[in-house]
mmCIF file of C-alpha atoms and ligand atoms in Angstrom:
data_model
loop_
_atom_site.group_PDB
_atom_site.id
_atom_site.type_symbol
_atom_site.label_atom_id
_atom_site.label_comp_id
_atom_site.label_asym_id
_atom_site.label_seq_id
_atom_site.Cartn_x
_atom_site.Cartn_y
_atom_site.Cartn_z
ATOM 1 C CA UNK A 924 63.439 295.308 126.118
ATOM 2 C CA UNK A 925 64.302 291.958 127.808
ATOM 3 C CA UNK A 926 66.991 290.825 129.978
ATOM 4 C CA UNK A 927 68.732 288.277 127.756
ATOM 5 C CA UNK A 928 70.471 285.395 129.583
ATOM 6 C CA UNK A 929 72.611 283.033 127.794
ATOM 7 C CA UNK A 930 73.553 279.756 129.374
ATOM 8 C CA UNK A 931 76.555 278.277 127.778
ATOM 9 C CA UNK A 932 79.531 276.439 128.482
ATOM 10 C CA UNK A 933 80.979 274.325 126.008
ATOM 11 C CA UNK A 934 80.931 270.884 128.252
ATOM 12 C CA UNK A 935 78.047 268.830 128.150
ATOM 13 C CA UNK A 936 76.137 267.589 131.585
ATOM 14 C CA UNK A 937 77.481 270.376 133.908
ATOM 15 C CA UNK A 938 73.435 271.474 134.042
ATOM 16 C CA UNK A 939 72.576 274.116 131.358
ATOM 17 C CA UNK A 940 69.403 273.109 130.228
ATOM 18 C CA UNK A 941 68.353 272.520 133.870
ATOM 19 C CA UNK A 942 69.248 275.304 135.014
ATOM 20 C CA UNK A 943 67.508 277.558 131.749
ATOM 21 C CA UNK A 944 64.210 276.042 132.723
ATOM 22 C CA UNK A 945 64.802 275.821 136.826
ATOM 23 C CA UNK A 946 65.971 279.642 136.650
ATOM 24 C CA UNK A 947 63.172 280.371 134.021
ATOM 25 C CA UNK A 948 60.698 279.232 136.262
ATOM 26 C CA UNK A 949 61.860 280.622 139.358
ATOM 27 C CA UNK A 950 61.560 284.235 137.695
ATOM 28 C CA UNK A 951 58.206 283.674 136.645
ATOM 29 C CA UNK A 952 57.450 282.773 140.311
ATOM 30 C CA UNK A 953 59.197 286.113 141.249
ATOM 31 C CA UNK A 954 56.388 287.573 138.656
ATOM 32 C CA UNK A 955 58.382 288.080 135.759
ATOM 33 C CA UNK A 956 57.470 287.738 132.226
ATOM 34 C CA UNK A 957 59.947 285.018 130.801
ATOM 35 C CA UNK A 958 60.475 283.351 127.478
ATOM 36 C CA UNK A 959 62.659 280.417 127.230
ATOM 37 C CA UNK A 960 64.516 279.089 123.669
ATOM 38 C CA UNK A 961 65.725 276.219 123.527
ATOM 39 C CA UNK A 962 69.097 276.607 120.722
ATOM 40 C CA UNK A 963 70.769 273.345 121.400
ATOM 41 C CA UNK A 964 69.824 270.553 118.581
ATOM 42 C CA UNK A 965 70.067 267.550 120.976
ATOM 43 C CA UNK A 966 66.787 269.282 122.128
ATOM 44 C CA UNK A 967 66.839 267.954 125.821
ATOM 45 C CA UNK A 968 64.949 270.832 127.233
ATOM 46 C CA UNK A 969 61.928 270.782 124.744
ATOM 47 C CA UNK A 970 61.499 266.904 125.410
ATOM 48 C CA UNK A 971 61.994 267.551 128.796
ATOM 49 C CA UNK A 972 58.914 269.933 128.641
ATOM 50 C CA UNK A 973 56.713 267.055 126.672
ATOM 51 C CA UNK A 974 57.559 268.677 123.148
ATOM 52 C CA UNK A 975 58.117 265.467 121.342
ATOM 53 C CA UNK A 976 59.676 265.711 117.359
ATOM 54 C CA UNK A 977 57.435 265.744 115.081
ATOM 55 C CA UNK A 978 54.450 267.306 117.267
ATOM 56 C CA UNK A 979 55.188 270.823 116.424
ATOM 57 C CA UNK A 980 55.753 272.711 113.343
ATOM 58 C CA UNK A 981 58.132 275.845 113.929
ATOM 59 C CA UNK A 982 60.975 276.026 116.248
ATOM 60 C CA UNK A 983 64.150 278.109 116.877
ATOM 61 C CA UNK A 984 65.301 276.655 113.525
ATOM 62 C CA UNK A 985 63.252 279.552 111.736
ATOM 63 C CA UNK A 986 64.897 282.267 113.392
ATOM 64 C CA UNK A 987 68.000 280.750 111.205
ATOM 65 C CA UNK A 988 66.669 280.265 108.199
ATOM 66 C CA UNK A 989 65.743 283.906 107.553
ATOM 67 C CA UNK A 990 63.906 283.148 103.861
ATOM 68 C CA UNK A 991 61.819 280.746 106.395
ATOM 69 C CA UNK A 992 57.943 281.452 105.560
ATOM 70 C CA UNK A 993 56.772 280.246 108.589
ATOM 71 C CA UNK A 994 55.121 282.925 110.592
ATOM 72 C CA UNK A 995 57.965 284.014 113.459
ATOM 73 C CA UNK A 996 55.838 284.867 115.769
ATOM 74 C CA UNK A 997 54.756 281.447 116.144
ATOM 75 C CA UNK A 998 57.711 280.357 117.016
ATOM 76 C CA UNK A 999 56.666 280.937 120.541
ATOM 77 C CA UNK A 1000 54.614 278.283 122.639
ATOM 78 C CA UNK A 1001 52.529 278.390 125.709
ATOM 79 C CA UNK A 1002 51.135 275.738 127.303
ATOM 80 C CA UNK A 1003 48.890 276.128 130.463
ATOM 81 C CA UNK A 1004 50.622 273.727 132.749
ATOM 82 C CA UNK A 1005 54.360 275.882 131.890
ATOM 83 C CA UNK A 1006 55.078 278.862 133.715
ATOM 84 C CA UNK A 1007 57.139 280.300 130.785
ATOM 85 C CA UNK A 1008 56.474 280.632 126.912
ATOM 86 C CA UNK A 1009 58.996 278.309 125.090
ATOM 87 C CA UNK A 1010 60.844 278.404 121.915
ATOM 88 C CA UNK A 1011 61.358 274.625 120.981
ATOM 89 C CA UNK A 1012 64.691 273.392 119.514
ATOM 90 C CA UNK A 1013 64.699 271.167 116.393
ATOM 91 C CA UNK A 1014 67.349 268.762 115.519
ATOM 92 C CA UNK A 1015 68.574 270.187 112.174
ATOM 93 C CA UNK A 1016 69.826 272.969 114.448
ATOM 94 C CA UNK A 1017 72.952 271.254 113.572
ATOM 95 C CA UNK A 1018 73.158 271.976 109.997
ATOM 96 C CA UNK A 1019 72.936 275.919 110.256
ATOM 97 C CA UNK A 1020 76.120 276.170 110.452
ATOM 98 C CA UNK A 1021 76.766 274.975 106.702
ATOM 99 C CA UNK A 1022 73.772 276.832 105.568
ATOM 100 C CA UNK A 1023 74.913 280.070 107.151
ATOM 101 C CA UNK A 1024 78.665 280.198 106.176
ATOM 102 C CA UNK A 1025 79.536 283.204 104.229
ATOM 103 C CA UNK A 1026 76.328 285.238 104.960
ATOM 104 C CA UNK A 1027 76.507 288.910 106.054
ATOM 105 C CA UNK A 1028 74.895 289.454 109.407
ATOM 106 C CA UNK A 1029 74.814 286.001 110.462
ATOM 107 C CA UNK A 1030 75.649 286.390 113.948
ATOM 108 C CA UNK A 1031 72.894 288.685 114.189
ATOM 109 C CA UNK A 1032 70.077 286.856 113.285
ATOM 110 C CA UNK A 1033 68.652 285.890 116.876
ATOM 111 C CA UNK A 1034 69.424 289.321 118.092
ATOM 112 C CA UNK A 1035 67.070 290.632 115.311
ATOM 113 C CA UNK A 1036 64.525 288.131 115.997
ATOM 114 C CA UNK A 1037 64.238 288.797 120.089
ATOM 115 C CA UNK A 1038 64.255 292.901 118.931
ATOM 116 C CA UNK A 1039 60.816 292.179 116.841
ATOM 117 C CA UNK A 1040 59.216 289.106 118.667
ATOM 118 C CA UNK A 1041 60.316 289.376 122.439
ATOM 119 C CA UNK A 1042 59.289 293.130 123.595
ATOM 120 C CA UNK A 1043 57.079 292.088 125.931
ATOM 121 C CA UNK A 1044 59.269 290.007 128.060
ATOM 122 C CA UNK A 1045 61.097 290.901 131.237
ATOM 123 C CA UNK A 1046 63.951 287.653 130.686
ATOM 124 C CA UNK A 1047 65.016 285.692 127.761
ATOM 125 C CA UNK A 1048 66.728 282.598 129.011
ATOM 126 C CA UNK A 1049 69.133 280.980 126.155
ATOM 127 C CA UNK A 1050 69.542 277.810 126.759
ATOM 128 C CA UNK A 1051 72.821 276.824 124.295
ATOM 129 C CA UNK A 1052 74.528 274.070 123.174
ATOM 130 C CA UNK A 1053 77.766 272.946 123.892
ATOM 131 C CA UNK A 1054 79.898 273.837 120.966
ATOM 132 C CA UNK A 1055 81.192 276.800 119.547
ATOM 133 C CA UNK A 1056 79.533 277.917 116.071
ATOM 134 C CA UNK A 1057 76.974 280.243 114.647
ATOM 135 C CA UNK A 1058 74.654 279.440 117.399
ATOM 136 C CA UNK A 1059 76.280 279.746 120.064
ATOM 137 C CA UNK A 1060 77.535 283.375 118.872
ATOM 138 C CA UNK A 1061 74.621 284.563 118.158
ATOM 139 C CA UNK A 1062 73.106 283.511 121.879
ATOM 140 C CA UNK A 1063 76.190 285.133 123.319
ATOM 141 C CA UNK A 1064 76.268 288.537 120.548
ATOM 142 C CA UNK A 1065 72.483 288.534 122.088
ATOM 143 C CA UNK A 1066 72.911 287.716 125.695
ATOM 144 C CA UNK A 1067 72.887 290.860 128.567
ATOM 145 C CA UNK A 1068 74.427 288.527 130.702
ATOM 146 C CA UNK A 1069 76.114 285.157 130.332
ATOM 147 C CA UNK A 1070 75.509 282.288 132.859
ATOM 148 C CA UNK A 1071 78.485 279.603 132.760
ATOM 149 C CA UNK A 1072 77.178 276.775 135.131
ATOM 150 C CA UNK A 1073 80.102 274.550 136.574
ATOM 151 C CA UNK A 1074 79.919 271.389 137.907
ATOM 152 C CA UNK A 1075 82.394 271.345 140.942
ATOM 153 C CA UNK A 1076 84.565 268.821 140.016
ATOM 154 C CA UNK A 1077 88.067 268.673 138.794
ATOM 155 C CA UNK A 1078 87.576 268.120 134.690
ATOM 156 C CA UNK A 1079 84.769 270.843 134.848
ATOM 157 C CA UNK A 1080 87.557 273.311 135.999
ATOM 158 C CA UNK A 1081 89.190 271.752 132.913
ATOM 159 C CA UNK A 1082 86.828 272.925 130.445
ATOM 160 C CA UNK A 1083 86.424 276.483 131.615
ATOM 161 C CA UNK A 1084 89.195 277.727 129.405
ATOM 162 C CA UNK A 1085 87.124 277.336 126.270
ATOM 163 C CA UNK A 1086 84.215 278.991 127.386
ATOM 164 C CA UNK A 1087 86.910 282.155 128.267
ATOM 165 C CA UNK A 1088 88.628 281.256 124.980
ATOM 166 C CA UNK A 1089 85.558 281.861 123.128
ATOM 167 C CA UNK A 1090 84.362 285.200 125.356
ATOM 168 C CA UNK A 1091 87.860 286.335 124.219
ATOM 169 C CA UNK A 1092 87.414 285.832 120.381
ATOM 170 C CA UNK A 1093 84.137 287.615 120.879
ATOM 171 C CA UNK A 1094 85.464 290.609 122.940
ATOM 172 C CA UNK A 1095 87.180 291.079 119.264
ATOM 173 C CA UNK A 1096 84.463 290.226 116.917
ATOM 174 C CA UNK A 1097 81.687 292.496 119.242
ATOM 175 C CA UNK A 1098 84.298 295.467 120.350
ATOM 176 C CA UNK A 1099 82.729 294.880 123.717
ATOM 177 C CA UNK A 1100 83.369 292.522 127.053
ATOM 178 C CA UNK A 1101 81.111 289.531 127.778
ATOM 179 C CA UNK A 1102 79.279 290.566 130.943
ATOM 180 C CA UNK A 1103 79.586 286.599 132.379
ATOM 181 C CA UNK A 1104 78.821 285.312 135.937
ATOM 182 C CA UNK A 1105 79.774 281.197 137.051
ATOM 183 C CA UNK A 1106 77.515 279.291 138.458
ATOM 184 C CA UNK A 1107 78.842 276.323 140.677
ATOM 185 C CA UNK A 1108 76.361 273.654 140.150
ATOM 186 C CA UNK A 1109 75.992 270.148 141.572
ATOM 187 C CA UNK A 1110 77.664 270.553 144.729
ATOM 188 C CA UNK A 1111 78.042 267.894 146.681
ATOM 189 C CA UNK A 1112 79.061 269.029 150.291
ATOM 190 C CA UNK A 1113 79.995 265.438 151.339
ATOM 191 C CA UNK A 1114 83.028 265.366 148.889
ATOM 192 C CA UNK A 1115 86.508 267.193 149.698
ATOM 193 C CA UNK A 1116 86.742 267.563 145.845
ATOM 194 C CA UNK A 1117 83.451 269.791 145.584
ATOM 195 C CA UNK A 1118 84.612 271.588 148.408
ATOM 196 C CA UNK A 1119 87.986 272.316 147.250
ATOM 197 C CA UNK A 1120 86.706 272.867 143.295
ATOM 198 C CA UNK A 1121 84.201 275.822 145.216
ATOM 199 C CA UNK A 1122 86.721 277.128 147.573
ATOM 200 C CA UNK A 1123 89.026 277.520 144.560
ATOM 201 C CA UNK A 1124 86.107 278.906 141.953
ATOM 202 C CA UNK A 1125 85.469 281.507 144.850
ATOM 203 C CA UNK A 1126 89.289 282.116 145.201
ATOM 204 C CA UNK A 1127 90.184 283.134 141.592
ATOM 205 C CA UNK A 1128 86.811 284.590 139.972
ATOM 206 C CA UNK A 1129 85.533 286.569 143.503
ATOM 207 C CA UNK A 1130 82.094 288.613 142.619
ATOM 208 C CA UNK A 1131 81.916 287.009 139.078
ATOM 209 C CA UNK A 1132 80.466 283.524 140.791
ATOM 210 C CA UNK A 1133 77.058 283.938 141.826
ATOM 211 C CA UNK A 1134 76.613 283.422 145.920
ATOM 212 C CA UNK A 1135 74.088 280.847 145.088
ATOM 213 C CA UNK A 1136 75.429 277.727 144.561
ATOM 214 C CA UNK A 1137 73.306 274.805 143.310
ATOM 215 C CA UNK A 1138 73.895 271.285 145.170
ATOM 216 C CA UNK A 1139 73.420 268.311 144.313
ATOM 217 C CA UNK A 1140 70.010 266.893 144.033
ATOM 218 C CA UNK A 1141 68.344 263.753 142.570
ATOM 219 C CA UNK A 1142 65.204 265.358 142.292
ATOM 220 C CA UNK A 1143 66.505 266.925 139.387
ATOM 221 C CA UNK A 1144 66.465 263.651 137.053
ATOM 222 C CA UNK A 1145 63.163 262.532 138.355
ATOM 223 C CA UNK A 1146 61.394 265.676 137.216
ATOM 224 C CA UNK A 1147 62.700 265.491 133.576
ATOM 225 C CA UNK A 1148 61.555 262.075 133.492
ATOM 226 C CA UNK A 1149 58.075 263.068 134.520
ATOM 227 C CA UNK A 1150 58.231 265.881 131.988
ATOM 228 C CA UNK A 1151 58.671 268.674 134.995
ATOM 229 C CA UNK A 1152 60.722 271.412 136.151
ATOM 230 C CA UNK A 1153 61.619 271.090 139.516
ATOM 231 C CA UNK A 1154 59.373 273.544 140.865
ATOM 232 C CA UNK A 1155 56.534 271.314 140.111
ATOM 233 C CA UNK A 1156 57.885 268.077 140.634
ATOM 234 C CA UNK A 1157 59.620 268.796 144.430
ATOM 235 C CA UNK A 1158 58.507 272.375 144.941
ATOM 236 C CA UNK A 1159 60.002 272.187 148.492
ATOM 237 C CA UNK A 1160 63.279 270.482 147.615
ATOM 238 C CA UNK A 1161 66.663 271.788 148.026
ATOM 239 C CA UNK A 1162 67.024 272.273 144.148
ATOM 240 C CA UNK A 1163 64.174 274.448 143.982
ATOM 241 C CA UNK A 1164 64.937 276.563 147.025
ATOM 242 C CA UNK A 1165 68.221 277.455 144.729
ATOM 243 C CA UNK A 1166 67.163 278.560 141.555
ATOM 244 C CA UNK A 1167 64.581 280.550 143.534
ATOM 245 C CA UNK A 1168 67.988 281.730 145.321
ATOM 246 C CA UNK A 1169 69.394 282.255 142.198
ATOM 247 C CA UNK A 1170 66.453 284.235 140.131
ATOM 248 C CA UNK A 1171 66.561 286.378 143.332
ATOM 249 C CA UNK A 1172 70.329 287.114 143.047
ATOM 250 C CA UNK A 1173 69.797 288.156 139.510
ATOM 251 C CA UNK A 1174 66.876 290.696 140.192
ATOM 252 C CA UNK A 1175 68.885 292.297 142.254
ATOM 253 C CA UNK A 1176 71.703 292.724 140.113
HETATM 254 N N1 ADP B 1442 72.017 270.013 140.672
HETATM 255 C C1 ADP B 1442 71.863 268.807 140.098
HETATM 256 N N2 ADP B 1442 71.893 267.687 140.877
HETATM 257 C C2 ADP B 1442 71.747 266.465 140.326
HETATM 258 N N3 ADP B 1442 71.556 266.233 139.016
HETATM 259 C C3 ADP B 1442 71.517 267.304 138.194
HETATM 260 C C4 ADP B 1442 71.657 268.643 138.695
HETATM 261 N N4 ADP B 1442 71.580 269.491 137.629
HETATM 262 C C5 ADP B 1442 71.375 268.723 136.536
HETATM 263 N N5 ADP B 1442 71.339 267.412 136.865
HETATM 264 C C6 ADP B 1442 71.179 266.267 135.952
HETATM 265 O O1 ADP B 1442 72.392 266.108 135.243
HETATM 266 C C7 ADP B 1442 72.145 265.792 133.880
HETATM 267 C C8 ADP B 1442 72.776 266.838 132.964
HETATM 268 O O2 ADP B 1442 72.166 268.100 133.209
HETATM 269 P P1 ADP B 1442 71.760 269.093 132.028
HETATM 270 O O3 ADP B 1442 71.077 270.235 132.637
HETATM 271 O O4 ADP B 1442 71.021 268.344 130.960
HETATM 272 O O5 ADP B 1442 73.201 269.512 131.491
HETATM 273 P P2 ADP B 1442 73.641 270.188 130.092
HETATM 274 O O6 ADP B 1442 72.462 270.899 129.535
HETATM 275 O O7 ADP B 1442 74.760 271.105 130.468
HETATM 276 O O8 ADP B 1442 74.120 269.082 129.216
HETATM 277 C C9 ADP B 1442 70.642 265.691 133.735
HETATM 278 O O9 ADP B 1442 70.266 264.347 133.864
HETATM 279 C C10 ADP B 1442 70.109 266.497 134.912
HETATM 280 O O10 ADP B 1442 68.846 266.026 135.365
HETATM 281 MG MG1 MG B 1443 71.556 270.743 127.623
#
């Protein structure tokens, strides 16, 4: 079975979705299998890849909708100029919550799904979205490990306690701890508040932040808007060098 990675943290910007398809690419690189879904409805990372709306049929929706007829196992895309297969997200993502309240095994569903459609994969990367609801627990119920990227400032610290809020209501619900690791992201050496945000994330949470830290980088924002990961758009920039960093630090693990 797959390694199933979840990243999730409840605020919005602090670099999930770059870092599910940065990290998902450096483990291919590292010559691992990978599959990456995309759960969050905003869909960022499937119109970052050049998935536009309305130019594919199934998506992670399906693996909600279990009555869906659509054939799951073609849920999964692959496209000769991505390093990973990709799960696409579609904007009614949103509305499974509604559709789902009250039905047994809910949290369950994507679980199921990766158990039938994802043995051949050494990593699943989750990328999730930023609130708490059906989706989000059923990325986390599925997850091996939990990646929380930070962004080293102040308010990010803020917004840490819901992300432990939520592993806390889940440590209930799944009678087992949420194996979680932080990831400081955007790091910006220049500033004293990165620095201190860092020194203090190493401080309190020790071997639960990864070594890696990602810095700050503008290639980042040009590659999405060329439709890129990193690793294609500035293979040599700092950025990449990192998530290679990182995907290292997990195989070791
Ligand atoms: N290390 C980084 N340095 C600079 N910009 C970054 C970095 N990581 C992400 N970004 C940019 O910040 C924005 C938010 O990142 P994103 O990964 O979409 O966050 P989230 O998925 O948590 O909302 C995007 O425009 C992205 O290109
Ligand atoms: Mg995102």
């Amino acid at each position: 079975m797959p390694k199933v990675l979840a990243i999730a943290n409840q605020k919005g910007g602090v670099g999930k979705t770059t870092t599910a398809l940065s990290l998902g690419c450096g483990l291919s690189i590292l010559g691992k299998k990978v599959l990456v879904l995309d759960l969050d409805a905003h869909a960022c990372g499937t119109v970052h890849l050049g998935f536009f709306p309305g130019t594919y049929k199934t998506s992670a929706l399906d693996i909600f909708l279990p009555n869906s007829e659509k054939q799951q196992d073609s849920l999964i895309y692959k496209k000769e100029t991505l390093r990973f297969d990709f799960v696409p997200a579609h904007i009614k993502l949103a509305e499974v919550e509604g559709n789902l309240k009250g039905s047994p095994g809910r949290g369950w569903l994507l679980k199921k799904w990766l158990l039938r459609y994802a043995k051949d994969y050494d990593f699943v990367v989750l990328d999730c979205p930023p609130h708490t609801g059906v989706i989000l627990l059923n990325a986390l119920a599925a997850a091996d490990l939990v990646i929380v990227p930070v962004q080293t400032d102040f308010l990010a610290l803020h917004g840490l306690k819901l992300i432990f809020d939520t592993f806390r209501l889940l440590k209930i619900a799944l009678k087992r701890n949420v194996n979680f690791k932080i990831l400081a992201t955007m790091y910006d050496i220049r500033t004293k508040a990165s620095r201190r945000v860092f020194n203090l994330l190493r401080k309190k949470l020790g071997d639960k932040l990864f070594s890696t830290v990602i810095s700050i980088d503008t290639n980042f924002r040009e590659a999405s808007s060329e439709g890129k990961t990193i690793f294609e758009y500035a293979p040599k920039s700092r950025g990449a060098f990192q998530y290679l960093q990182l995907a290292k630090e997990i195989l070791r693990q």
